[in-house]
């Protein structure tokens, strides 16, 4: 006997009760998770909109105490945001496109079981994730390749990530072998198969990896410090934010200043502190990612798979 | 796994020639990987020298001196213990909570709610550790939200200085990690779940399988390969329990439980200008990582599960 | 309102006229233009905007433009790779022995001798300073940025270490004379008993300690000062024998921590001091909760500014030269020291021609006219000379000095900060280099609450409060300028010691008084395991060398 309530069909009254209880539990747990994970971001937002010198007092929980957009203004003016933004975007785009293409090509080649070099090449790529030569050897390599002082130092050293390789490879493994076999019987070359079949079919995993790569490129600043610190035209957004953070540290803590009596209210209002710059900087740096993500998200839920082999 | 009948034509090189497109599609890229990852490893000689930037690689050779220093330092044992403990806790927490959240989100029928919940859950991933550590510090302060709740629930009478409790540190790091990364980690699992054939669920429902039964028999087995692969990879990162969160939350009182091997390498190595010690530490980490990785991979194969290579 | 705008208009006209005059008075060099590439670790200031008036003048009159390379973070690693890769711009900002030890710098003494009369006079005014500027190999590599004072110093405000106390505490009890540590804690305890919470309802804290990350030197700095010794960093130099000992486990330290332990038992010490991060420490100060700290003013300046902005001046802190016993003479305040191995050096890779040009520029900018532009601005627009010939600011000019945006467009702070500069008085008994150190301007820029405090204690500034006339520094002073090289066993020992005291001192302070001896013994043991003898021996050797060179003791 089945119960029909609304649009759902239940097998029994007990099933309905189960569903209801679970529904409530589900809602409660989900709401708490949403609130808990939303809170840090929310807190960052209110700190970024709160007057810096007031934030030093602490105690900001749910809403700013003294509203201001000075923190954002300060960043916009000092960090040369438009130009830095363009460099960061260019970097993220180049990295993402090149990464996706090369990693997928490698993943396809190494997913072919008949490939004689499969095992050794896979091991080489895999182990590269677990070794790191350290600061100086990497610096020397970049220098010897004359990448320092150029835009390409942002893209070339990070073209392949073994993690992304694994993710894409295992997805490719889920594509039925029969597809490739029939293509080969038709005489299609491997490269052609890669371009015409693999890339389109891998859209979901490519979207995921694109997000990983883009976010990584977007957040990096250490390479600018090491290789491009004297080239203001190549400063990325994160690097400018980092510089601004240091400057704000001095503004509030420098020994070169003496408090003026009757410190004008507007001067106090226009001061920035590291905490406020960090908060406002985080918001500025994160917004582009949040804007891009929804476009990628529709690809994820279409079915990305790591590890499941359907043969 | 299906077995494909392999025709064995003559010799290795002949086969290579037939597969030349695959070669062209892979070998140059692997050469790139070798250039950017393995070639600089020659710099590991720094660990065997008294490296001074001014002298470069012509610095004096000292053999195992810095490794001896590393292993004989009492701090080393503490640091290893902390690193492994925190990694292990992080591993267990991350896996359980990420999979749990994925399962939960999978049960959400409303697409809009599901999408919103997922997006919000990974927002903390984009915050820097400095921001998150600041929040954690103020929450754990004696007038912070954590003490307030515990007092209200009657669990404690006086507010406790949680960041001064050394033994609590690993758990604080574990939960903070979950808080920050669980949403991001769920992405892969959710995608894996969504590729499970819906017909299986329908069949199970008709058979009278309850929700949790379905999870146990369909969802979890369906994403098991994903879980295994990620588990193996993460075991290879066991020595990377992290630097930032521990560095930001450590203080004199919880130091003994907070210092990870990365903090050790940075404090005694890089910040002291002792690049040899830093490199020795890095080498050691890599070796341990690889051993664990290969072991996990082998064990997984023996258990009949997915292998990475 | 109308009157103000008229005044403003007149000032603007006067400003433009005198700006033109002032600009004309600036020395010019007729040499070809040059672009100097500069590496600096000073991340305090942004790269100057194009329309900055001072840099424009520098380009016009001296023919110099700059290409900046600012290390915004991870300075040690950045310097490391620069040295390893031998990538040096023309000017290197020296803040450690790293560049010098790496042979990155060009010897300067010849260049100064031949091409830089101002620099020569400036650095050779004190023969001991000039002698100290020579490195072990006999060359001068670094043009010191601070502490080279030709005509007497003038500091009015006090930036250094002190035992600070909230001004309200002193006011409450009628501005008593507090000199010993017992009196200090006594008065704090009395005030705390009367005011257990602040006006906002936050709990009052008797004594707070900053221990987060690299700031933790605050935890262990007090003992030598309290015992009347000057600031020799991590140790004490016996004035009679010249012997150096690390002070962390000495009798002074034990006495200090025993006092702290007793105060903690009374509830005067903030337990959370040992876990709070820097922002939390500042927050408590900014909310007026903290009655006393041992710190250096610049470390908590941000919190003070918050209080000033809220007009809560009584809740800010003032410095006191506290000592253990009435019989001890406090030695908190020093005469300014030449800041050895800090400042710009010229890279060894620069061509001799360019190096000459650079030295000539450095020489020219040391002229008092240029220095006035750097520190006072332009007469008329940034300050006015009153009838006594003293510089003062109008209220608008005064508040404008605090505006960071104005400063980035009108001052050359990024350059001036580490450049060779004139400090103290421009001429004997003349005006002070820092605008606000001139007495009239200083008094005019004080809060009325501070003026009240000065009156009560018969001083004219907080610097005077700490010590009206600090004794002259012995030639070999201070010991903290002797730094073990990177990667050495001594440096390792020191780093280990830092970790150890950060871990053990909280236990010592928070223990029950009955357990103090046990915890102290444990702490001393742990420190001994760090092999600090190596560190001590190294410093002693350095001191002996200095004493041999510059004369023993006082």
Short mmCIF file of C-alpha atoms in Angstrom, two decimals, chain A:
data_model
loop_
_atom_site.label_atom_id
_atom_site.label_comp_id
_atom_site.label_asym_id
_atom_site.label_seq_id
_atom_site.Cartn_x
_atom_site.Cartn_y
_atom_site.Cartn_z
CA UNK A 1 0.00 0.00 0.00
CA UNK A 2 1.44 3.30 -0.92
CA UNK A 3 0.74 6.75 0.37
CA UNK A 4 0.71 9.64 -1.98
CA UNK A 5 1.44 12.96 -0.32
CA UNK A 6 2.12 15.89 -2.51
CA UNK A 7 4.46 14.84 -5.29
CA UNK A 8 6.06 11.99 -3.49
CA UNK A 9 5.04 8.42 -3.19
CA UNK A 10 5.67 6.71 0.12
CA UNK A 11 5.64 3.05 0.76
CA UNK A 12 3.98 3.35 4.14
CA UNK A 13 3.14 5.73 6.91
CA UNK A 14 6.37 4.71 8.58
CA UNK A 15 8.32 5.68 5.48
CA UNK A 16 6.67 9.07 5.53
CA UNK A 17 7.56 9.61 9.16
CA UNK A 18 11.13 8.54 8.44
CA UNK A 19 11.30 11.01 5.62
CA UNK A 20 9.88 13.80 7.74
CA UNK A 21 12.24 13.23 10.63
CA UNK A 22 15.18 12.90 8.33
CA UNK A 23 14.11 16.01 6.50
CA UNK A 24 14.13 18.01 9.70
CA UNK A 25 17.47 16.58 10.78
CA UNK A 26 18.86 17.23 7.35
CA UNK A 27 17.66 20.82 7.41
CA UNK A 28 19.12 21.43 10.86
CA UNK A 29 22.51 19.95 10.05
CA UNK A 30 22.67 21.69 6.71
CA UNK A 31 21.71 25.04 8.16
CA UNK A 32 24.35 24.78 10.86
CA UNK A 33 26.96 23.85 8.29
CA UNK A 34 25.99 26.77 6.11
CA UNK A 35 26.08 29.19 9.02
CA UNK A 36 29.37 27.90 10.33
CA UNK A 37 31.13 28.04 6.97
CA UNK A 38 29.57 31.32 6.02
CA UNK A 39 30.58 33.02 9.24
CA UNK A 40 34.33 33.50 8.58
CA UNK A 41 33.58 35.08 5.27
CA UNK A 42 30.85 37.19 6.75
CA UNK A 43 33.19 38.35 9.49
CA UNK A 44 35.78 39.30 6.88
CA UNK A 45 33.19 41.35 5.06
CA UNK A 46 32.16 43.30 8.13
CA UNK A 47 35.79 43.93 9.11
CA UNK A 48 36.48 45.24 5.62
CA UNK A 49 33.62 47.71 5.95
CA UNK A 50 34.52 48.79 9.46
CA UNK A 51 36.72 51.77 10.22
CA UNK A 52 40.25 50.44 10.59
CA UNK A 53 41.24 52.24 13.75
CA UNK A 54 38.04 51.06 15.39
CA UNK A 55 38.62 47.44 14.40
CA UNK A 56 41.72 47.45 16.61
CA UNK A 57 39.36 47.31 19.57
CA UNK A 58 38.18 43.89 18.50
CA UNK A 59 34.72 42.64 19.26
CA UNK A 60 33.27 42.74 15.74
CA UNK A 61 30.86 39.86 15.39
CA UNK A 62 27.84 40.44 13.24
CA UNK A 63 27.79 43.95 11.92
CA UNK A 64 30.27 46.80 11.42
CA UNK A 65 30.45 49.35 14.20
CA UNK A 66 31.54 52.31 12.10
CA UNK A 67 30.77 51.99 8.41
CA UNK A 68 33.39 53.07 5.93
CA UNK A 69 34.65 52.22 2.46
CA UNK A 70 38.06 53.70 3.19
CA UNK A 71 39.72 50.30 3.29
CA UNK A 72 38.60 49.56 -0.23
CA UNK A 73 39.40 53.05 -1.44
CA UNK A 74 42.85 52.80 0.02
CA UNK A 75 43.51 49.55 -1.81
CA UNK A 76 42.06 50.81 -5.06
CA UNK A 77 44.27 53.87 -4.99
CA UNK A 78 47.53 52.46 -3.72
CA UNK A 79 47.54 49.03 -5.20
CA UNK A 80 46.94 50.17 -8.75
CA UNK A 81 44.17 47.64 -8.85
CA UNK A 82 43.14 47.86 -12.51
CA UNK A 83 46.60 47.07 -13.83
CA UNK A 84 47.38 44.44 -11.21
CA UNK A 85 44.01 42.88 -11.93
CA UNK A 86 44.81 42.63 -15.62
CA UNK A 87 48.10 40.90 -14.90
CA UNK A 88 46.44 38.46 -12.52
CA UNK A 89 43.67 37.71 -14.99
CA UNK A 90 46.15 37.24 -17.83
CA UNK A 91 48.17 34.93 -15.68
CA UNK A 92 45.20 32.88 -14.59
CA UNK A 93 43.91 32.54 -18.15
CA UNK A 94 47.24 31.53 -19.66
CA UNK A 95 47.97 29.07 -16.89
CA UNK A 96 44.54 27.52 -17.08
CA UNK A 97 44.38 27.09 -20.84
CA UNK A 98 47.91 25.75 -21.18
CA UNK A 99 47.59 23.54 -18.14
CA UNK A 100 44.36 21.99 -19.30
CA UNK A 101 45.60 21.29 -22.77
CA UNK A 102 48.95 19.81 -21.83
CA UNK A 103 47.80 17.86 -18.80
CA UNK A 104 44.87 16.32 -20.63
CA UNK A 105 47.08 15.37 -23.54
CA UNK A 106 49.50 13.70 -21.16
CA UNK A 107 46.67 12.04 -19.26
CA UNK A 108 45.20 10.64 -22.44
CA UNK A 109 48.50 9.25 -23.63
CA UNK A 110 49.23 7.64 -20.30
CA UNK A 111 45.77 6.18 -20.03
CA UNK A 112 46.34 4.01 -23.06
CA UNK A 113 47.13 0.62 -21.62
CA UNK A 114 48.94 -0.49 -24.71
CA UNK A 115 51.43 2.36 -24.53
CA UNK A 116 54.83 0.82 -23.89
CA UNK A 117 56.15 3.77 -21.90
CA UNK A 118 53.05 4.07 -19.74
CA UNK A 119 54.35 2.74 -16.45
CA UNK A 120 57.73 4.51 -16.30
CA UNK A 121 56.31 7.84 -17.44
CA UNK A 122 53.46 7.66 -14.94
CA UNK A 123 55.83 6.96 -12.09
CA UNK A 124 58.01 9.90 -13.08
CA UNK A 125 55.03 12.23 -13.14
CA UNK A 126 53.51 10.87 -9.95
CA UNK A 127 56.64 11.10 -7.85
CA UNK A 128 57.19 14.70 -8.92
CA UNK A 129 54.37 15.61 -6.55
CA UNK A 130 56.36 14.47 -3.57
CA UNK A 131 59.74 16.03 -4.11
CA UNK A 132 60.73 19.64 -3.92
CA UNK A 133 64.22 20.87 -4.49
CA UNK A 134 63.86 24.00 -2.40
CA UNK A 135 64.37 27.70 -2.89
CA UNK A 136 67.82 28.04 -4.40
CA UNK A 137 67.90 25.27 -7.01
CA UNK A 138 64.56 26.41 -8.37
CA UNK A 139 65.75 29.99 -8.42
CA UNK A 140 68.84 29.04 -10.38
CA UNK A 141 66.82 27.07 -12.88
CA UNK A 142 64.51 29.99 -13.54
CA UNK A 143 67.45 32.32 -13.86
CA UNK A 144 69.28 30.05 -16.26
CA UNK A 145 66.18 29.82 -18.40
CA UNK A 146 66.02 33.64 -18.38
CA UNK A 147 62.46 33.56 -17.16
CA UNK A 148 63.06 36.04 -14.36
CA UNK A 149 61.83 39.53 -15.00
CA UNK A 150 59.23 38.35 -17.49
CA UNK A 151 55.54 37.59 -17.49
CA UNK A 152 56.19 33.96 -18.43
CA UNK A 153 57.77 33.15 -15.11
CA UNK A 154 54.20 33.09 -13.90
CA UNK A 155 53.11 30.46 -16.37
CA UNK A 156 55.96 28.28 -17.57
CA UNK A 157 57.21 26.72 -14.30
CA UNK A 158 53.74 25.53 -13.29
CA UNK A 159 52.41 24.02 -16.49
CA UNK A 160 51.87 20.50 -15.19
CA UNK A 161 50.54 19.40 -11.84
CA UNK A 162 50.68 15.72 -11.06
CA UNK A 163 47.54 15.93 -8.97
CA UNK A 164 45.52 17.31 -11.84
CA UNK A 165 47.06 14.68 -14.06
CA UNK A 166 45.77 11.87 -11.83
CA UNK A 167 42.33 13.44 -11.67
CA UNK A 168 42.03 13.79 -15.42
CA UNK A 169 43.55 10.42 -16.20
CA UNK A 170 41.14 8.51 -14.05
CA UNK A 171 38.27 10.32 -15.63
CA UNK A 172 39.49 9.40 -19.07
CA UNK A 173 39.64 5.79 -17.93
CA UNK A 174 35.88 5.86 -17.45
CA UNK A 175 35.27 6.59 -21.11
CA UNK A 176 34.32 3.28 -22.70
CA UNK A 177 37.22 1.66 -24.52
CA UNK A 178 34.91 0.74 -27.36
CA UNK A 179 34.70 4.38 -28.36
CA UNK A 180 38.41 4.58 -28.90
CA UNK A 181 38.57 1.23 -30.62
CA UNK A 182 35.98 2.14 -33.19
CA UNK A 183 37.70 5.45 -33.77
CA UNK A 184 40.98 3.68 -34.35
CA UNK A 185 39.41 1.22 -36.69
CA UNK A 186 38.24 4.20 -38.68
CA UNK A 187 41.88 5.17 -38.93
CA UNK A 188 41.77 8.20 -36.66
CA UNK A 189 45.15 9.07 -35.21
CA UNK A 190 45.65 9.32 -31.47
CA UNK A 191 46.06 13.05 -31.64
CA UNK A 192 42.86 13.43 -33.58
CA UNK A 193 41.08 11.24 -31.05
CA UNK A 194 42.41 13.46 -28.32
CA UNK A 195 41.16 16.64 -29.91
CA UNK A 196 37.83 15.43 -31.20
CA UNK A 197 36.74 12.94 -28.58
CA UNK A 198 38.64 13.27 -25.36
CA UNK A 199 38.55 17.02 -24.88
CA UNK A 200 34.81 17.40 -25.43
CA UNK A 201 33.95 14.38 -23.32
CA UNK A 202 36.09 15.57 -20.44
CA UNK A 203 34.33 18.86 -19.98
CA UNK A 204 33.30 18.15 -16.38
CA UNK A 205 36.78 17.25 -15.19
CA UNK A 206 38.30 20.05 -17.22
CA UNK A 207 36.01 22.49 -15.46
CA UNK A 208 37.13 21.17 -12.08
CA UNK A 209 40.82 21.30 -12.93
CA UNK A 210 40.36 24.74 -14.47
CA UNK A 211 39.07 25.96 -11.15
CA UNK A 212 42.00 24.44 -9.26
CA UNK A 213 44.58 25.92 -11.61
CA UNK A 214 42.94 29.34 -11.87
CA UNK A 215 42.63 29.70 -8.12
CA UNK A 216 46.22 28.66 -7.64
CA UNK A 217 47.48 31.16 -10.20
CA UNK A 218 45.25 33.85 -8.80
CA UNK A 219 46.57 33.54 -5.24
CA UNK A 220 50.29 33.29 -5.94
CA UNK A 221 52.60 36.13 -4.96
CA UNK A 222 55.88 34.58 -3.92
CA UNK A 223 57.10 34.22 -7.49
CA UNK A 224 56.55 37.93 -8.06
CA UNK A 225 58.66 38.63 -5.00
CA UNK A 226 61.49 36.41 -6.14
CA UNK A 227 61.59 37.19 -9.83
CA UNK A 228 59.73 40.38 -10.63
CA UNK A 229 59.99 42.56 -7.54
CA UNK A 230 61.53 45.43 -9.47
CA UNK A 231 59.06 45.36 -12.33
CA UNK A 232 56.01 47.27 -11.23
CA UNK A 233 54.28 46.59 -14.53
CA UNK A 234 54.24 42.87 -13.75
CA UNK A 235 52.88 43.06 -10.22
CA UNK A 236 49.91 40.79 -9.65
CA UNK A 237 46.94 41.70 -7.52
CA UNK A 238 47.96 39.46 -4.64
CA UNK A 239 51.46 40.91 -4.65
CA UNK A 240 50.13 44.46 -4.50
CA UNK A 241 47.87 43.46 -1.64
CA UNK A 242 50.84 41.99 0.17
CA UNK A 243 52.80 45.22 -0.35
CA UNK A 244 49.89 47.25 0.88
CA UNK A 245 49.63 45.06 3.94
CA UNK A 246 53.22 45.89 4.85
CA UNK A 247 52.63 49.59 4.32
CA UNK A 248 49.59 49.59 6.53
CA UNK A 249 51.68 47.91 9.19
CA UNK A 250 53.99 50.89 9.19
CA UNK A 251 51.25 53.44 9.07
CA UNK A 252 49.85 52.29 12.34
CA UNK A 253 53.09 51.24 13.95
CA UNK A 254 55.87 53.38 12.56
CA UNK A 255 58.29 55.20 14.76
CA UNK A 256 58.62 58.05 12.31
CA UNK A 257 55.39 59.63 13.40
CA UNK A 258 54.14 61.54 16.35
CA UNK A 259 50.50 61.73 17.27
CA UNK A 260 49.14 65.12 16.54
CA UNK A 261 47.05 66.54 19.28
CA UNK A 262 43.43 66.72 18.36
CA UNK A 263 44.04 64.14 15.66
CA UNK A 264 41.39 65.20 13.26
CA UNK A 265 38.48 62.84 13.05
CA UNK A 266 38.85 62.58 9.31
CA UNK A 267 42.48 61.55 9.61
CA UNK A 268 41.54 58.85 12.08
CA UNK A 269 38.84 57.77 9.71
CA UNK A 270 41.25 57.53 6.81
CA UNK A 271 43.84 55.43 8.59
CA UNK A 272 44.24 51.84 7.62
CA UNK A 273 45.60 48.96 9.65
CA UNK A 274 46.89 45.56 8.56
CA UNK A 275 43.79 43.76 9.79
CA UNK A 276 41.50 45.96 7.74
CA UNK A 277 43.65 45.84 4.64
CA UNK A 278 43.82 42.10 4.88
CA UNK A 279 40.06 41.85 5.15
CA UNK A 280 39.34 44.25 2.32
CA UNK A 281 42.07 42.66 0.23
CA UNK A 282 40.57 39.23 0.74
CA UNK A 283 37.19 40.44 -0.44
CA UNK A 284 38.66 42.11 -3.51
CA UNK A 285 40.71 39.04 -4.38
CA UNK A 286 37.87 36.60 -3.84
CA UNK A 287 35.09 38.34 -5.74
CA UNK A 288 36.38 37.44 -9.21
CA UNK A 289 36.55 33.79 -8.23
CA UNK A 290 33.02 33.82 -6.90
CA UNK A 291 31.90 35.45 -10.11
CA UNK A 292 33.54 32.81 -12.29
CA UNK A 293 32.58 29.77 -10.25
CA UNK A 294 28.87 29.52 -11.10
CA UNK A 295 29.78 29.19 -14.78
CA UNK A 296 32.02 26.27 -14.01
CA UNK A 297 29.72 24.68 -11.51
CA UNK A 298 27.18 23.48 -14.04
CA UNK A 299 29.90 21.30 -15.52
CA UNK A 300 30.80 19.66 -12.22
CA UNK A 301 27.46 18.24 -11.37
CA UNK A 302 27.23 16.73 -14.79
CA UNK A 303 29.49 14.00 -13.67
CA UNK A 304 33.13 14.07 -12.89
CA UNK A 305 34.65 10.94 -11.67
CA UNK A 306 37.91 10.02 -10.09
CA UNK A 307 38.66 6.38 -9.86
CA UNK A 308 35.48 4.65 -10.82
CA UNK A 309 36.02 2.36 -13.73
CA UNK A 310 33.00 1.27 -15.62
CA UNK A 311 33.99 -1.55 -17.84
#
